Short mmCIF file of C-alpha atoms in Angstrom, two decimals:
data_model
loop_
_atom_site.label_atom_id
_atom_site.label_comp_id
_atom_site.label_asym_id
_atom_site.label_seq_id
_atom_site.Cartn_x
_atom_site.Cartn_y
_atom_site.Cartn_z
CA ALA N 20 17.13 -191.46 61.68
CA GLN N 21 17.25 -189.74 58.33
CA SER N 22 14.39 -189.77 55.84
CA VAL N 23 13.52 -188.32 52.46
CA THR N 24 10.19 -187.29 51.02
CA GLN N 25 9.55 -186.77 47.35
CA PRO N 26 5.97 -185.49 47.37
CA ASP N 27 5.34 -185.88 43.64
CA ILE N 28 5.01 -189.41 42.28
CA HIS N 29 4.63 -188.18 38.70
CA ILE N 30 5.46 -184.89 37.01
CA THR N 31 4.49 -184.10 33.43
CA VAL N 32 6.12 -181.26 31.52
CA SER N 33 6.32 -180.19 27.91
CA GLU N 34 9.63 -180.33 26.12
CA GLY N 35 11.41 -177.00 26.51
CA ALA N 36 9.58 -176.10 29.70
CA SER N 37 11.33 -175.61 33.01
CA LEU N 38 11.36 -178.30 35.66
CA GLU N 39 11.47 -178.43 39.43
CA LEU N 40 11.38 -181.70 41.36
CA ARG N 41 10.81 -181.45 45.08
CA CYS N 42 12.76 -183.17 47.82
CA ASN N 43 12.40 -182.70 51.56
CA TYR N 44 14.62 -184.41 54.06
CA SER N 45 14.68 -185.06 57.76
CA TYR N 46 18.04 -185.09 59.50
CA GLY N 47 19.32 -183.39 62.64
CA ALA N 48 22.64 -182.06 61.37
CA THR N 49 23.96 -180.90 58.03
CA PRO N 50 23.08 -183.68 55.61
CA TYR N 51 24.77 -185.08 52.57
CA LEU N 52 22.27 -184.76 49.71
CA PHE N 53 22.12 -186.44 46.34
CA TRP N 54 20.03 -186.59 43.20
CA TYR N 55 20.17 -189.69 41.04
CA VAL N 56 18.44 -190.41 37.73
CA GLN N 57 17.27 -193.81 36.53
CA SER N 58 16.48 -194.14 32.84
CA PRO N 59 14.16 -196.98 31.84
CA GLY N 60 15.86 -200.34 32.23
CA GLN N 61 19.03 -198.76 33.58
CA GLY N 62 20.79 -198.37 36.89
CA LEU N 63 20.97 -195.12 38.80
CA GLN N 64 23.34 -192.35 37.77
CA LEU N 65 24.43 -189.51 40.01
CA LEU N 66 23.29 -186.08 38.79
CA LEU N 67 24.73 -183.99 41.60
CA LYS N 68 25.48 -183.95 45.30
CA TYR N 69 25.78 -181.47 48.14
CA PHE N 70 28.19 -181.94 51.03
CA SER N 71 29.00 -178.39 52.12
CA GLY N 72 29.78 -174.94 50.78
CA ASP N 73 27.78 -173.21 48.07
CA THR N 74 24.16 -174.17 48.49
CA LEU N 75 23.50 -174.04 44.74
CA VAL N 76 24.98 -177.15 43.18
CA GLN N 77 25.53 -177.71 39.48
CA GLY N 78 25.29 -181.19 38.08
CA ILE N 79 25.46 -183.06 34.83
CA LYS N 80 22.98 -182.77 31.95
CA GLY N 81 22.17 -179.14 32.83
CA PHE N 82 20.62 -179.90 36.22
CA GLU N 83 21.09 -177.89 39.38
CA ALA N 84 19.78 -178.17 42.93
CA GLU N 85 19.58 -175.77 45.84
CA PHE N 86 20.02 -176.73 49.47
CA LYS N 87 17.71 -174.71 51.73
CA ARG N 88 18.33 -175.56 55.34
CA SER N 89 15.39 -173.48 56.60
CA GLN N 90 13.00 -175.50 54.46
CA SER N 91 14.83 -178.84 54.75
CA SER N 92 14.70 -179.02 51.00
CA PHE N 93 16.97 -179.92 48.11
CA ASN N 94 14.91 -179.31 44.98
CA LEU N 95 16.19 -180.23 41.55
CA ARG N 96 15.78 -177.82 38.66
CA LYS N 97 16.40 -177.61 34.95
CA PRO N 98 15.58 -174.54 32.85
CA SER N 99 14.61 -176.40 29.68
CA VAL N 100 13.65 -180.06 29.63
CA HIS N 101 14.56 -182.39 26.77
CA TRP N 102 12.62 -185.50 25.81
CA SER N 103 15.63 -187.60 26.88
CA ASP N 104 15.16 -186.34 30.46
CA ALA N 105 12.14 -188.61 30.86
CA ALA N 106 13.18 -190.92 33.68
CA GLU N 107 12.80 -191.67 37.37
CA TYR N 108 14.52 -189.21 39.71
CA PHE N 109 15.63 -190.13 43.21
CA CYS N 110 16.63 -187.82 46.01
CA ALA N 111 18.80 -189.29 48.76
CA VAL N 112 20.09 -188.10 52.12
CA GLY N 113 22.98 -189.32 54.22
CA GLY N 114 24.78 -188.38 57.37
CA GLY N 115 25.90 -189.46 60.80
CA GLY N 116 27.27 -192.90 61.49
CA SER N 117 25.67 -194.64 58.54
CA TYR N 118 27.24 -193.62 55.28
CA ILE N 119 24.62 -195.37 53.21
CA PRO N 120 22.21 -192.79 51.82
CA THR N 121 18.49 -193.17 52.35
CA PHE N 122 16.60 -192.87 49.08
CA GLY N 123 13.25 -191.28 48.47
CA ARG N 124 10.54 -193.14 46.56
CA GLY N 125 11.32 -191.37 43.34
CA THR N 126 9.51 -188.99 41.00
CA SER N 127 8.66 -190.14 37.52
CA LEU N 128 9.20 -187.41 34.91
CA ILE N 129 7.11 -187.56 31.77
CA VAL N 130 8.03 -185.24 28.92
CA HIS N 131 5.46 -184.34 26.27
CA PRO N 132 6.66 -183.29 22.81
CA ASP E 27 33.53 -200.18 28.72
CA THR E 28 30.96 -201.29 31.25
CA ALA E 29 31.84 -199.96 34.69
CA VAL E 30 29.49 -202.10 36.81
CA SER E 31 28.00 -205.16 35.18
CA GLN E 32 25.48 -207.67 36.44
CA THR E 33 24.38 -211.05 35.17
CA PRO E 34 21.81 -212.11 34.41
CA LYS E 35 19.69 -209.13 33.42
CA TYR E 36 16.47 -211.12 33.83
CA LEU E 37 15.84 -214.11 36.05
CA VAL E 38 12.57 -216.01 36.18
CA THR E 39 12.32 -218.93 38.56
CA GLN E 40 9.99 -221.00 40.70
CA MET E 41 9.42 -220.62 44.41
CA GLY E 42 11.81 -222.68 46.48
CA ASN E 43 14.67 -222.57 43.98
CA ASP E 44 18.16 -221.26 44.69
CA LYS E 45 19.65 -218.64 42.39
CA SER E 46 22.69 -216.37 42.13
CA ILE E 47 23.28 -212.94 40.67
CA LYS E 48 26.78 -211.88 39.76
CA CYS E 49 28.27 -208.40 39.87
CA GLU E 50 31.61 -207.14 38.63
CA GLN E 51 33.13 -203.66 38.61
CA ASN E 52 36.18 -202.58 36.63
CA LEU E 53 36.56 -199.20 38.32
CA GLY E 54 39.10 -200.29 40.91
CA HIS E 55 36.71 -199.37 43.71
CA ASP E 56 37.07 -200.74 47.21
CA THR E 57 33.40 -200.77 48.20
CA MET E 58 30.47 -202.61 46.67
CA TYR E 59 26.77 -202.76 47.49
CA TRP E 60 23.59 -204.68 46.83
CA TYR E 61 20.27 -202.84 46.73
CA LYS E 62 16.74 -204.11 46.28
CA GLN E 63 14.20 -202.04 44.37
CA ASP E 64 10.61 -203.10 44.90
CA SER E 65 7.63 -202.71 42.57
CA LYS E 66 7.02 -199.19 43.86
CA LYS E 67 10.59 -198.20 42.97
CA PHE E 68 11.63 -197.98 46.62
CA LEU E 69 15.39 -198.59 46.82
CA LYS E 70 16.77 -200.24 49.94
CA ILE E 71 20.33 -201.18 50.84
CA MET E 72 20.90 -204.86 51.56
CA PHE E 73 24.65 -205.33 51.93
CA SER E 74 27.91 -203.48 51.59
CA TYR E 75 31.42 -204.87 51.27
CA ASN E 76 34.69 -203.02 51.62
CA ASN E 77 37.81 -204.80 50.39
CA LYS E 78 36.00 -208.14 50.48
CA GLU E 79 34.79 -207.64 54.04
CA LEU E 80 31.13 -207.32 54.96
CA ILE E 81 30.56 -203.92 56.54
CA ILE E 82 26.82 -203.45 56.25
CA ASN E 83 24.18 -206.10 56.61
CA GLU E 84 20.72 -204.60 56.82
CA THR E 85 17.69 -206.54 57.98
CA VAL E 86 17.75 -209.13 55.25
CA PRO E 87 16.60 -212.77 55.57
CA ASN E 88 19.35 -215.35 56.04
CA ARG E 89 18.32 -216.82 52.71
CA PHE E 90 20.33 -214.00 51.11
CA SER E 91 24.06 -214.51 51.23
CA PRO E 92 26.54 -212.17 49.57
CA LYS E 93 29.98 -213.38 48.61
CA SER E 94 32.96 -211.29 47.56
CA PRO E 95 35.76 -213.44 46.10
CA ASP E 96 37.81 -210.32 45.39
CA LYS E 97 37.20 -206.61 45.58
CA ALA E 98 36.01 -206.42 41.97
CA HIS E 99 33.22 -208.95 42.47
CA LEU E 100 30.20 -209.15 44.74
CA ASN E 101 27.77 -211.96 44.11
CA LEU E 102 24.36 -212.49 45.69
CA HIS E 103 23.05 -215.96 46.36
CA ILE E 104 19.43 -216.47 47.33
CA ASN E 105 18.15 -219.73 48.79
CA SER E 106 14.57 -220.98 48.86
CA LEU E 107 13.18 -218.14 46.79
CA GLU E 108 9.84 -216.66 47.82
CA LEU E 109 7.27 -214.62 45.91
CA GLY E 110 8.23 -211.53 47.90
CA ASP E 111 11.78 -211.73 46.58
CA SER E 112 10.55 -210.56 43.19
CA ALA E 113 12.22 -207.21 42.60
CA VAL E 114 15.03 -205.52 40.73
CA TYR E 115 18.39 -206.03 42.38
CA PHE E 116 21.11 -203.43 41.82
CA CYS E 117 24.79 -203.78 42.41
CA ALA E 118 26.81 -200.61 42.95
CA SER E 119 30.35 -199.61 43.79
CA SER E 120 32.18 -196.59 45.16
CA VAL E 121 35.79 -195.61 45.64
CA ASP E 122 35.64 -196.23 49.36
CA ARG E 123 33.17 -196.28 52.23
CA GLY E 124 31.72 -192.88 52.97
CA PHE E 125 29.51 -190.72 50.83
CA ASP E 126 31.43 -191.26 47.64
CA THR E 127 29.50 -191.35 44.42
CA GLN E 128 28.00 -194.77 43.87
CA TYR E 129 28.08 -196.26 40.40
CA PHE E 130 25.19 -198.59 39.71
CA GLY E 131 24.89 -201.62 37.50
CA PRO E 132 21.95 -202.02 35.10
CA GLY E 133 19.99 -204.21 37.52
CA THR E 134 18.71 -207.77 37.56
CA ARG E 135 14.96 -208.22 37.39
CA LEU E 136 14.06 -211.29 39.45
CA THR E 137 10.62 -212.79 39.06
CA VAL E 138 9.59 -215.61 41.36
CA LEU E 139 6.58 -217.62 40.20
#
């Protein structure tokens, strides 16, 4: 069975600083990997996804993520955080017979001015 | 234009009551989903429909019954509400089954007193 771990419950950064949110997955084969963002009071929105090919994936809003098979990781990065990036971020993994992704517990991003 | 809409946005009710949440998507997608997000933000799939047919039914009490009158609508009816049903319920849709991008509605916050 697949699983996702987001080790950080909360991350606090200053506006303009760089950001890295961690995601580790467990899955036997090549996984499908996703990052979603949930702004307060809103539904989830897809930031980016990895299915195959280039391991560095570009997404919306200036985000990118890198798939590292050796570390079973898919960390999300942004070079300069904006106050509007404050939200909950979810990593998800999918694969095999079930095409419903398994979501991590989320990381709450707090941005200080 | 709202892509995935849910009504109501908030629902407060007493234990034992029966309630429904409605979901509509105007994206022309074939597949729709219901997720439950608990107080710790953990997101779990409940049901998935493809072209009005139930294709995923996770371990959910029989008190929960989804209904899809057409492929643009997926409603969730809950009988005999319990305290543990309090959560945020998200509807989502995707082009087809598979790891397509899922588009989420804004959520319905259900509070059972």
